[in-house]
């Protein structure tokens, strides 16, 4: 089995748009979790900045993630026009670095 793809997507809403961002993201949680290839999908709110949200996603591979972001609901969120900063997408795989906690 190949390593899953972990994706961290960061959103920063413009002032006054925080609630709309959270509402839009909440609306896609369950449909996204039901997508083929989605292992997990979880939004997290910044504890001190209500306009900052990250979504930590895990996909079976890059192909399933790319299929996800091409869906109309993903494209709709990207096109909301409520962001103070560009949306960032960071991808990680489960490879090893050769060290683990406790092993030096």
PDB file of N, CA and C in Angstrom:
ATOM      1  N   UNK A   1       0.844  -1.180   0.000  1.00  0.00           N
ATOM      2  CA  UNK A   1       0.000   0.000   0.000  1.00  0.00           C
ATOM      3  C   UNK A   1       0.884   1.236   0.000  1.00  0.00           C
ATOM      4  N   UNK A   2       0.540   2.223  -0.821  1.00  0.00           N
ATOM      5  CA  UNK A   2       1.318   3.449  -0.886  1.00  0.00           C
ATOM      6  C   UNK A   2       0.997   4.340   0.314  1.00  0.00           C
ATOM      7  N   UNK A   3       1.879   5.289   0.551  1.00  0.00           N
ATOM      8  CA  UNK A   3       1.661   6.230   1.637  1.00  0.00           C
ATOM      9  C   UNK A   3       0.507   7.160   1.297  1.00  0.00           C
ATOM     10  N   UNK A   4      -0.371   7.427   2.251  1.00  0.00           N
ATOM     11  CA  UNK A   4      -1.445   8.374   1.980  1.00  0.00           C
ATOM     12  C   UNK A   4      -0.894   9.789   1.849  1.00  0.00           C
ATOM     13  N   UNK A   5      -1.682  10.642   1.254  1.00  0.00           N
ATOM     14  CA  UNK A   5      -1.344  12.048   1.086  1.00  0.00           C
ATOM     15  C   UNK A   5      -2.047  12.841   2.180  1.00  0.00           C
ATOM     16  N   UNK A   6      -1.286  13.613   2.940  1.00  0.00           N
ATOM     17  CA  UNK A   6      -1.840  14.502   3.951  1.00  0.00           C
ATOM     18  C   UNK A   6      -1.761  15.914   3.383  1.00  0.00           C
ATOM     19  N   UNK A   7      -2.870  16.623   3.469  1.00  0.00           N
ATOM     20  CA  UNK A   7      -2.959  17.967   2.904  1.00  0.00           C
ATOM     21  C   UNK A   7      -3.411  18.920   4.002  1.00  0.00           C
ATOM     22  N   UNK A   8      -2.741  20.070   4.089  1.00  0.00           N
ATOM     23  CA  UNK A   8      -3.160  21.123   5.007  1.00  0.00           C
ATOM     24  C   UNK A   8      -3.503  22.336   4.159  1.00  0.00           C
ATOM     25  N   UNK A   9      -4.773  22.726   4.234  1.00  0.00           N
ATOM     26  CA  UNK A   9      -5.263  23.875   3.477  1.00  0.00           C
ATOM     27  C   UNK A   9      -5.535  24.989   4.476  1.00  0.00           C
ATOM     28  N   UNK A  10      -4.972  26.183   4.212  1.00  0.00           N
ATOM     29  CA  UNK A  10      -5.128  27.322   5.109  1.00  0.00           C
ATOM     30  C   UNK A  10      -5.982  28.403   4.454  1.00  0.00           C
ATOM     31  N   UNK A  11      -6.942  28.886   5.229  1.00  0.00           N
ATOM     32  CA  UNK A  11      -7.841  29.955   4.788  1.00  0.00           C
ATOM     33  C   UNK A  11      -7.749  31.112   5.770  1.00  0.00           C
ATOM     34  N   UNK A  12      -7.769  32.337   5.262  1.00  0.00           N
ATOM     35  CA  UNK A  12      -7.861  33.523   6.110  1.00  0.00           C
ATOM     36  C   UNK A  12      -8.950  34.413   5.537  1.00  0.00           C
ATOM     37  N   UNK A  13     -10.040  34.551   6.292  1.00  0.00           N
ATOM     38  CA  UNK A  13     -11.173  35.360   5.840  1.00  0.00           C
ATOM     39  C   UNK A  13     -10.901  36.841   6.091  1.00  0.00           C
ATOM     40  N   UNK A  14     -11.464  37.676   5.242  1.00  0.00           N
ATOM     41  CA  UNK A  14     -11.432  39.114   5.477  1.00  0.00           C
ATOM     42  C   UNK A  14     -12.245  39.421   6.731  1.00  0.00           C
ATOM     43  N   UNK A  15     -11.920  40.509   7.419  1.00  0.00           N
ATOM     44  CA  UNK A  15     -12.724  40.888   8.586  1.00  0.00           C
ATOM     45  C   UNK A  15     -14.205  41.000   8.209  1.00  0.00           C
ATOM     46  N   UNK A  16     -15.048  40.431   9.050  1.00  0.00           N
ATOM     47  CA  UNK A  16     -16.484  40.423   8.799  1.00  0.00           C
ATOM     48  C   UNK A  16     -16.961  39.224   8.006  1.00  0.00           C
ATOM     49  N   UNK A  17     -16.051  38.422   7.479  1.00  0.00           N
ATOM     50  CA  UNK A  17     -16.404  37.255   6.665  1.00  0.00           C
ATOM     51  C   UNK A  17     -16.116  35.927   7.380  1.00  0.00           C
ATOM     52  N   UNK A  18     -15.753  35.996   8.648  1.00  0.00           N
ATOM     53  CA  UNK A  18     -15.370  34.800   9.395  1.00  0.00           C
ATOM     54  C   UNK A  18     -16.510  33.777   9.461  1.00  0.00           C
ATOM     55  N   UNK A  19     -17.704  34.242   9.781  1.00  0.00           N
ATOM     56  CA  UNK A  19     -18.846  33.331   9.902  1.00  0.00           C
ATOM     57  C   UNK A  19     -19.164  32.676   8.556  1.00  0.00           C
ATOM     58  N   UNK A  20     -19.113  33.455   7.500  1.00  0.00           N
ATOM     59  CA  UNK A  20     -19.394  32.893   6.173  1.00  0.00           C
ATOM     60  C   UNK A  20     -18.395  31.803   5.815  1.00  0.00           C
ATOM     61  N   UNK A  21     -17.107  32.041   6.107  1.00  0.00           N
ATOM     62  CA  UNK A  21     -16.094  31.024   5.815  1.00  0.00           C
ATOM     63  C   UNK A  21     -16.400  29.744   6.579  1.00  0.00           C
ATOM     64  N   UNK A  22     -16.667  29.856   7.872  1.00  0.00           N
ATOM     65  CA  UNK A  22     -16.952  28.661   8.676  1.00  0.00           C
ATOM     66  C   UNK A  22     -18.198  27.946   8.164  1.00  0.00           C
ATOM     67  N   UNK A  23     -19.232  28.694   7.801  1.00  0.00           N
ATOM     68  CA  UNK A  23     -20.471  28.098   7.295  1.00  0.00           C
ATOM     69  C   UNK A  23     -20.225  27.352   5.991  1.00  0.00           C
ATOM     70  N   UNK A  24     -19.488  27.957   5.078  1.00  0.00           N
ATOM     71  CA  UNK A  24     -19.190  27.326   3.789  1.00  0.00           C
ATOM     72  C   UNK A  24     -18.365  26.051   3.983  1.00  0.00           C
ATOM     73  N   UNK A  25     -17.374  26.101   4.867  1.00  0.00           N
ATOM     74  CA  UNK A  25     -16.552  24.913   5.102  1.00  0.00           C
ATOM     75  C   UNK A  25     -17.345  23.821   5.805  1.00  0.00           C
ATOM     76  N   UNK A  26     -18.177  24.194   6.771  1.00  0.00           N
ATOM     77  CA  UNK A  26     -19.011  23.197   7.458  1.00  0.00           C
ATOM     78  C   UNK A  26     -19.916  22.453   6.479  1.00  0.00           C
ATOM     79  N   UNK A  27     -20.385  23.158   5.461  1.00  0.00           N
ATOM     80  CA  UNK A  27     -21.321  22.557   4.500  1.00  0.00           C
ATOM     81  C   UNK A  27     -20.668  21.472   3.642  1.00  0.00           C
ATOM     82  N   UNK A  28     -19.348  21.479   3.537  1.00  0.00           N
ATOM     83  CA  UNK A  28     -18.692  20.491   2.676  1.00  0.00           C
ATOM     84  C   UNK A  28     -18.052  19.337   3.442  1.00  0.00           C
ATOM     85  N   UNK A  29     -18.092  19.390   4.770  1.00  0.00           N
ATOM     86  CA  UNK A  29     -17.418  18.350   5.558  1.00  0.00           C
ATOM     87  C   UNK A  29     -17.971  16.966   5.238  1.00  0.00           C
ATOM     88  N   UNK A  30     -19.254  16.752   5.424  1.00  0.00           N
ATOM     89  CA  UNK A  30     -19.822  15.414   5.228  1.00  0.00           C
ATOM     90  C   UNK A  30     -19.731  14.939   3.779  1.00  0.00           C
ATOM     91  N   UNK A  31     -20.069  15.782   2.784  1.00  0.00           N
ATOM     92  CA  UNK A  31     -19.908  15.300   1.402  1.00  0.00           C
ATOM     93  C   UNK A  31     -18.454  14.945   1.064  1.00  0.00           C
ATOM     94  N   UNK A  32     -17.520  15.703   1.602  1.00  0.00           N
ATOM     95  CA  UNK A  32     -16.112  15.414   1.329  1.00  0.00           C
ATOM     96  C   UNK A  32     -15.697  14.104   1.984  1.00  0.00           C
ATOM     97  N   UNK A  33     -16.105  13.892   3.224  1.00  0.00           N
ATOM     98  CA  UNK A  33     -15.760  12.637   3.911  1.00  0.00           C
ATOM     99  C   UNK A  33     -16.329  11.422   3.186  1.00  0.00           C
ATOM    100  N   UNK A  34     -17.400  11.616   2.420  1.00  0.00           N
ATOM    101  CA  UNK A  34     -18.021  10.513   1.675  1.00  0.00           C
ATOM    102  C   UNK A  34     -17.351  10.257   0.324  1.00  0.00           C
ATOM    103  N   UNK A  35     -16.445  11.127  -0.086  1.00  0.00           N
ATOM    104  CA  UNK A  35     -15.786  10.960  -1.381  1.00  0.00           C
ATOM    105  C   UNK A  35     -14.865   9.743  -1.378  1.00  0.00           C
ATOM    106  N   UNK A  36     -14.817   9.089  -2.528  1.00  0.00           N
ATOM    107  CA  UNK A  36     -13.888   7.975  -2.696  1.00  0.00           C
ATOM    108  C   UNK A  36     -12.463   8.494  -2.527  1.00  0.00           C
ATOM    109  N   UNK A  37     -11.687   7.837  -1.704  1.00  0.00           N
ATOM    110  CA  UNK A  37     -10.297   8.218  -1.494  1.00  0.00           C
ATOM    111  C   UNK A  37     -10.063   9.121  -0.295  1.00  0.00           C
ATOM    112  N   UNK A  38     -11.146   9.657   0.297  1.00  0.00           N
ATOM    113  CA  UNK A  38     -10.992  10.500   1.474  1.00  0.00           C
ATOM    114  C   UNK A  38     -10.865   9.615   2.712  1.00  0.00           C
ATOM    115  N   UNK A  39      -9.753   9.748   3.405  1.00  0.00           N
ATOM    116  CA  UNK A  39      -9.530   9.016   4.650  1.00  0.00           C
ATOM    117  C   UNK A  39     -10.006   9.853   5.830  1.00  0.00           C
ATOM    118  N   UNK A  40      -9.699  11.147   5.802  1.00  0.00           N
ATOM    119  CA  UNK A  40     -10.178  12.054   6.841  1.00  0.00           C
ATOM    120  C   UNK A  40     -10.195  13.482   6.306  1.00  0.00           C
ATOM    121  N   UNK A  41     -11.053  14.287   6.916  1.00  0.00           N
ATOM    122  CA  UNK A  41     -11.222  15.686   6.517  1.00  0.00           C
ATOM    123  C   UNK A  41     -11.706  16.432   7.746  1.00  0.00           C
ATOM    124  N   UNK A  42     -10.859  17.311   8.318  1.00  0.00           N
ATOM    125  CA  UNK A  42     -11.215  17.963   9.560  1.00  0.00           C
ATOM    126  C   UNK A  42     -10.781  19.431   9.574  1.00  0.00           C
ATOM    127  N   UNK A  43     -11.749  20.359   9.651  1.00  0.00           N
ATOM    128  CA  UNK A  43     -11.404  21.775   9.812  1.00  0.00           C
ATOM    129  C   UNK A  43     -11.013  22.075  11.266  1.00  0.00           C
ATOM    130  N   UNK A  44     -10.117  23.035  11.432  1.00  0.00           N
ATOM    131  CA  UNK A  44      -9.692  23.509  12.745  1.00  0.00           C
ATOM    132  C   UNK A  44      -9.681  25.031  12.745  1.00  0.00           C
ATOM    133  N   UNK A  45     -10.202  25.617  13.804  1.00  0.00           N
ATOM    134  CA  UNK A  45     -10.227  27.064  13.958  1.00  0.00           C
ATOM    135  C   UNK A  45      -9.009  27.530  14.742  1.00  0.00           C
ATOM    136  N   UNK A  46      -8.466  28.673  14.373  1.00  0.00           N
ATOM    137  CA  UNK A  46      -7.366  29.262  15.127  1.00  0.00           C
ATOM    138  C   UNK A  46      -7.924  29.728  16.473  1.00  0.00           C
ATOM    139  N   UNK A  47      -7.229  29.460  17.592  1.00  0.00           N
ATOM    140  CA  UNK A  47      -7.792  29.803  18.899  1.00  0.00           C
ATOM    141  C   UNK A  47      -7.899  31.295  19.176  1.00  0.00           C
ATOM    142  N   UNK A  48      -7.118  32.120  18.474  1.00  0.00           N
ATOM    143  CA  UNK A  48      -7.121  33.559  18.753  1.00  0.00           C
ATOM    144  C   UNK A  48      -7.521  34.425  17.567  1.00  0.00           C
ATOM    145  N   UNK A  49      -7.729  33.819  16.431  1.00  0.00           N
ATOM    146  CA  UNK A  49      -8.062  34.580  15.223  1.00  0.00           C
ATOM    147  C   UNK A  49      -9.220  33.881  14.519  1.00  0.00           C
ATOM    148  N   UNK A  50     -10.447  34.366  14.694  1.00  0.00           N
ATOM    149  CA  UNK A  50     -11.610  33.683  14.122  1.00  0.00           C
ATOM    150  C   UNK A  50     -11.632  33.641  12.599  1.00  0.00           C
ATOM    151  N   UNK A  51     -10.799  34.419  11.949  1.00  0.00           N
ATOM    152  CA  UNK A  51     -10.746  34.411  10.490  1.00  0.00           C
ATOM    153  C   UNK A  51      -9.815  33.373   9.903  1.00  0.00           C
ATOM    154  N   UNK A  52      -9.062  32.690  10.753  1.00  0.00           N
ATOM    155  CA  UNK A  52      -8.102  31.690  10.272  1.00  0.00           C
ATOM    156  C   UNK A  52      -8.636  30.288  10.523  1.00  0.00           C
ATOM    157  N   UNK A  53      -8.653  29.503   9.450  1.00  0.00           N
ATOM    158  CA  UNK A  53      -9.110  28.114   9.521  1.00  0.00           C
ATOM    159  C   UNK A  53      -8.128  27.275   8.715  1.00  0.00           C
ATOM    160  N   UNK A  54      -7.779  26.115   9.262  1.00  0.00           N
ATOM    161  CA  UNK A  54      -7.053  25.143   8.449  1.00  0.00           C
ATOM    162  C   UNK A  54      -7.934  23.913   8.324  1.00  0.00           C
ATOM    163  N   UNK A  55      -7.749  23.203   7.235  1.00  0.00           N
ATOM    164  CA  UNK A  55      -8.403  21.918   7.050  1.00  0.00           C
ATOM    165  C   UNK A  55      -7.292  20.900   6.860  1.00  0.00           C
ATOM    166  N   UNK A  56      -7.289  19.890   7.716  1.00  0.00           N
ATOM    167  CA  UNK A  56      -6.317  18.797   7.611  1.00  0.00           C
ATOM    168  C   UNK A  56      -7.043  17.638   6.942  1.00  0.00           C
ATOM    169  N   UNK A  57      -6.515  17.242   5.811  1.00  0.00           N
ATOM    170  CA  UNK A  57      -7.152  16.210   4.991  1.00  0.00           C
ATOM    171  C   UNK A  57      -6.179  15.053   4.787  1.00  0.00           C
ATOM    172  N   UNK A  58      -6.727  13.874   4.666  1.00  0.00           N
ATOM    173  CA  UNK A  58      -5.907  12.712   4.325  1.00  0.00           C
ATOM    174  C   UNK A  58      -6.605  11.975   3.189  1.00  0.00           C
ATOM    175  N   UNK A  59      -5.842  11.710   2.128  1.00  0.00           N
ATOM    176  CA  UNK A  59      -6.359  11.083   0.913  1.00  0.00           C
ATOM    177  C   UNK A  59      -5.522   9.853   0.588  1.00  0.00           C
ATOM    178  N   UNK A  60      -6.119   8.921  -0.103  1.00  0.00           N
ATOM    179  CA  UNK A  60      -5.383   7.713  -0.466  1.00  0.00           C
ATOM    180  C   UNK A  60      -4.199   8.019  -1.369  1.00  0.00           C
ATOM    181  N   UNK A  61      -4.321   9.066  -2.199  1.00  0.00           N
ATOM    182  CA  UNK A  61      -3.230   9.452  -3.093  1.00  0.00           C
ATOM    183  C   UNK A  61      -3.523  10.829  -3.674  1.00  0.00           C
ATOM    184  N   UNK A  62      -2.573  11.348  -4.428  1.00  0.00           N
ATOM    185  CA  UNK A  62      -2.715  12.679  -5.014  1.00  0.00           C
ATOM    186  C   UNK A  62      -3.846  12.737  -6.038  1.00  0.00           C
ATOM    187  N   UNK A  63      -4.075  11.650  -6.744  1.00  0.00           N
ATOM    188  CA  UNK A  63      -5.139  11.635  -7.756  1.00  0.00           C
ATOM    189  C   UNK A  63      -6.502  11.887  -7.126  1.00  0.00           C
ATOM    190  N   UNK A  64      -6.768  11.248  -5.987  1.00  0.00           N
ATOM    191  CA  UNK A  64      -8.077  11.453  -5.348  1.00  0.00           C
ATOM    192  C   UNK A  64      -8.200  12.867  -4.809  1.00  0.00           C
ATOM    193  N   UNK A  65      -7.106  13.440  -4.302  1.00  0.00           N
ATOM    194  CA  UNK A  65      -7.154  14.828  -3.837  1.00  0.00           C
ATOM    195  C   UNK A  65      -7.405  15.775  -5.001  1.00  0.00           C
ATOM    196  N   UNK A  66      -6.699  15.582  -6.101  1.00  0.00           N
ATOM    197  CA  UNK A  66      -6.888  16.456  -7.267  1.00  0.00           C
ATOM    198  C   UNK A  66      -8.321  16.355  -7.797  1.00  0.00           C
ATOM    199  N   UNK A  67      -8.886  15.169  -7.754  1.00  0.00           N
ATOM    200  CA  UNK A  67     -10.288  14.996  -8.156  1.00  0.00           C
ATOM    201  C   UNK A  67     -11.199  15.781  -7.217  1.00  0.00           C
ATOM    202  N   UNK A  68     -10.880  15.765  -5.924  1.00  0.00           N
ATOM    203  CA  UNK A  68     -11.659  16.509  -4.926  1.00  0.00           C
ATOM    204  C   UNK A  68     -11.628  18.008  -5.198  1.00  0.00           C
ATOM    205  N   UNK A  69     -10.457  18.574  -5.430  1.00  0.00           N
ATOM    206  CA  UNK A  69     -10.406  20.030  -5.602  1.00  0.00           C
ATOM    207  C   UNK A  69     -10.968  20.485  -6.948  1.00  0.00           C
ATOM    208  N   UNK A  70     -11.194  19.566  -7.860  1.00  0.00           N
ATOM    209  CA  UNK A  70     -11.820  19.907  -9.143  1.00  0.00           C
ATOM    210  C   UNK A  70     -13.348  19.863  -9.068  1.00  0.00           C
ATOM    211  N   UNK A  71     -13.897  19.392  -7.950  1.00  0.00           N
ATOM    212  CA  UNK A  71     -15.359  19.331  -7.812  1.00  0.00           C
ATOM    213  C   UNK A  71     -15.946  20.738  -7.688  1.00  0.00           C
ATOM    214  N   UNK A  72     -17.175  20.924  -8.149  1.00  0.00           N
ATOM    215  CA  UNK A  72     -17.806  22.244  -8.065  1.00  0.00           C
ATOM    216  C   UNK A  72     -17.828  22.834  -6.649  1.00  0.00           C
ATOM    217  N   UNK A  73     -18.045  22.013  -5.619  1.00  0.00           N
ATOM    218  CA  UNK A  73     -18.104  22.581  -4.263  1.00  0.00           C
ATOM    219  C   UNK A  73     -16.742  23.112  -3.822  1.00  0.00           C
ATOM    220  N   UNK A  74     -15.669  22.456  -4.238  1.00  0.00           N
ATOM    221  CA  UNK A  74     -14.327  22.954  -3.911  1.00  0.00           C
ATOM    222  C   UNK A  74     -14.022  24.229  -4.686  1.00  0.00           C
ATOM    223  N   UNK A  75     -14.374  24.239  -5.947  1.00  0.00           N
ATOM    224  CA  UNK A  75     -14.138  25.427  -6.770  1.00  0.00           C
ATOM    225  C   UNK A  75     -14.967  26.607  -6.275  1.00  0.00           C
ATOM    226  N   UNK A  76     -16.183  26.334  -5.784  1.00  0.00           N
ATOM    227  CA  UNK A  76     -17.042  27.403  -5.254  1.00  0.00           C
ATOM    228  C   UNK A  76     -16.391  28.065  -4.036  1.00  0.00           C
ATOM    229  N   UNK A  77     -15.841  27.261  -3.143  1.00  0.00           N
ATOM    230  CA  UNK A  77     -15.183  27.836  -1.966  1.00  0.00           C
ATOM    231  C   UNK A  77     -13.990  28.688  -2.391  1.00  0.00           C
ATOM    232  N   UNK A  78     -13.197  28.186  -3.308  1.00  0.00           N
ATOM    233  CA  UNK A  78     -12.022  28.934  -3.769  1.00  0.00           C
ATOM    234  C   UNK A  78     -12.411  30.267  -4.406  1.00  0.00           C
ATOM    235  N   UNK A  79     -13.605  30.336  -4.968  1.00  0.00           N
ATOM    236  CA  UNK A  79     -14.044  31.542  -5.677  1.00  0.00           C
ATOM    237  C   UNK A  79     -14.930  32.456  -4.831  1.00  0.00           C
ATOM    238  N   UNK A  80     -15.023  32.234  -3.531  1.00  0.00           N
ATOM    239  CA  UNK A  80     -15.921  33.026  -2.688  1.00  0.00           C
ATOM    240  C   UNK A  80     -15.601  34.521  -2.675  1.00  0.00           C
ATOM    241  N   UNK A  81     -14.339  34.870  -2.811  1.00  0.00           N
ATOM    242  CA  UNK A  81     -13.972  36.281  -2.799  1.00  0.00           C
ATOM    243  C   UNK A  81     -14.007  36.891  -1.403  1.00  0.00           C
ATOM    244  N   UNK A  82     -13.810  36.092  -0.364  1.00  0.00           N
ATOM    245  CA  UNK A  82     -13.865  36.596   1.014  1.00  0.00           C
ATOM    246  C   UNK A  82     -12.524  36.456   1.728  1.00  0.00           C
ATOM    247  N   UNK A  83     -11.466  36.206   0.981  1.00  0.00           N
ATOM    248  CA  UNK A  83     -10.191  35.869   1.606  1.00  0.00           C
ATOM    249  C   UNK A  83      -9.251  37.067   1.681  1.00  0.00           C
ATOM    250  N   UNK A  84      -8.639  37.226   2.860  1.00  0.00           N
ATOM    251  CA  UNK A  84      -7.674  38.293   3.076  1.00  0.00           C
ATOM    252  C   UNK A  84      -6.297  37.921   2.534  1.00  0.00           C
ATOM    253  N   UNK A  85      -6.055  36.626   2.399  1.00  0.00           N
ATOM    254  CA  UNK A  85      -4.779  36.100   1.891  1.00  0.00           C
ATOM    255  C   UNK A  85      -5.093  34.976   0.920  1.00  0.00           C
ATOM    256  N   UNK A  86      -4.172  34.666   0.027  1.00  0.00           N
ATOM    257  CA  UNK A  86      -4.397  33.514  -0.858  1.00  0.00           C
ATOM    258  C   UNK A  86      -4.550  32.221  -0.048  1.00  0.00           C
ATOM    259  N   UNK A  87      -5.395  31.339  -0.518  1.00  0.00           N
ATOM    260  CA  UNK A  87      -5.525  30.011   0.082  1.00  0.00           C
ATOM    261  C   UNK A  87      -4.225  29.271  -0.167  1.00  0.00           C
ATOM    262  N   UNK A  88      -3.707  28.602   0.861  1.00  0.00           N
ATOM    263  CA  UNK A  88      -2.492  27.813   0.670  1.00  0.00           C
ATOM    264  C   UNK A  88      -2.806  26.337   0.828  1.00  0.00           C
ATOM    265  N   UNK A  89      -2.156  25.539   0.001  1.00  0.00           N
ATOM    266  CA  UNK A  89      -2.304  24.087   0.035  1.00  0.00           C
ATOM    267  C   UNK A  89      -0.915  23.497   0.179  1.00  0.00           C
ATOM    268  N   UNK A  90      -0.716  22.733   1.261  1.00  0.00           N
ATOM    269  CA  UNK A  90       0.564  22.058   1.487  1.00  0.00           C
ATOM    270  C   UNK A  90       0.308  20.558   1.525  1.00  0.00           C
ATOM    271  N   UNK A  91       1.119  19.831   0.778  1.00  0.00           N
ATOM    272  CA  UNK A  91       0.963  18.374   0.675  1.00  0.00           C
ATOM    273  C   UNK A  91       2.146  17.674   1.329  1.00  0.00           C
ATOM    274  N   UNK A  92       1.824  16.583   2.034  1.00  0.00           N
ATOM    275  CA  UNK A  92       2.839  15.777   2.709  1.00  0.00           C
ATOM    276  C   UNK A  92       2.535  14.308   2.473  1.00  0.00           C
ATOM    277  N   UNK A  93       3.585  13.493   2.453  1.00  0.00           N
ATOM    278  CA  UNK A  93       3.396  12.050   2.389  1.00  0.00           C
ATOM    279  C   UNK A  93       3.989  11.426   3.644  1.00  0.00           C
ATOM    280  N   UNK A  94       3.655  10.174   3.888  1.00  0.00           N
ATOM    281  CA  UNK A  94       4.056   9.496   5.116  1.00  0.00           C
ATOM    282  C   UNK A  94       5.408   8.836   5.054  1.00  0.00           C
ATOM    283  N   UNK A  95       6.326   9.397   4.318  1.00  0.00           N
ATOM    284  CA  UNK A  95       7.665   8.826   4.260  1.00  0.00           C
ATOM    285  C   UNK A  95       8.372   8.965   5.595  1.00  0.00           C
ATOM    286  N   UNK A  96       9.473   8.310   5.735  1.00  0.00           N
ATOM    287  CA  UNK A  96      10.226   8.354   6.989  1.00  0.00           C
ATOM    288  C   UNK A  96      11.419   9.284   6.856  1.00  0.00           C
ATOM    289  N   UNK A  97      11.763   9.919   7.953  1.00  0.00           N
ATOM    290  CA  UNK A  97      12.946  10.773   7.980  1.00  0.00           C
ATOM    291  C   UNK A  97      14.135  10.038   8.564  1.00  0.00           C
ATOM    292  N   UNK A  98      13.915   8.794   9.009  1.00  0.00           N
ATOM    293  CA  UNK A  98      14.997   8.017   9.589  1.00  0.00           C
ATOM    294  C   UNK A  98      15.115   8.188  11.094  1.00  0.00           C
ATOM    295  N   UNK A  99      14.319   9.088  11.654  1.00  0.00           N
ATOM    296  CA  UNK A  99      14.344   9.249  13.101  1.00  0.00           C
ATOM    297  C   UNK A  99      12.936   9.282  13.644  1.00  0.00           C
ATOM    298  N   UNK A 100      12.803   8.805  14.835  1.00  0.00           N
ATOM    299  CA  UNK A 100      11.528   8.786  15.515  1.00  0.00           C
ATOM    300  C   UNK A 100      11.740   9.289  16.929  1.00  0.00           C
ATOM    301  N   UNK A 101      10.692   9.801  17.562  1.00  0.00           N
ATOM    302  CA  UNK A 101      10.865  10.246  18.948  1.00  0.00           C
ATOM    303  C   UNK A 101      11.445   9.116  19.785  1.00  0.00           C
ATOM    304  N   UNK A 102      12.438   9.428  20.562  1.00  0.00           N
ATOM    305  CA  UNK A 102      13.059   8.425  21.420  1.00  0.00           C
ATOM    306  C   UNK A 102      14.217   7.688  20.751  1.00  0.00           C
ATOM    307  N   UNK A 103      14.357   7.810  19.448  1.00  0.00           N
ATOM    308  CA  UNK A 103      15.465   7.181  18.718  1.00  0.00           C
ATOM    309  C   UNK A 103      16.403   8.264  18.223  1.00  0.00           C
ATOM    310  N   UNK A 104      17.553   8.349  18.817  1.00  0.00           N
ATOM    311  CA  UNK A 104      18.478   9.409  18.403  1.00  0.00           C
ATOM    312  C   UNK A 104      19.721   8.833  17.809  1.00  0.00           C
TER     313      UNK A 104
END
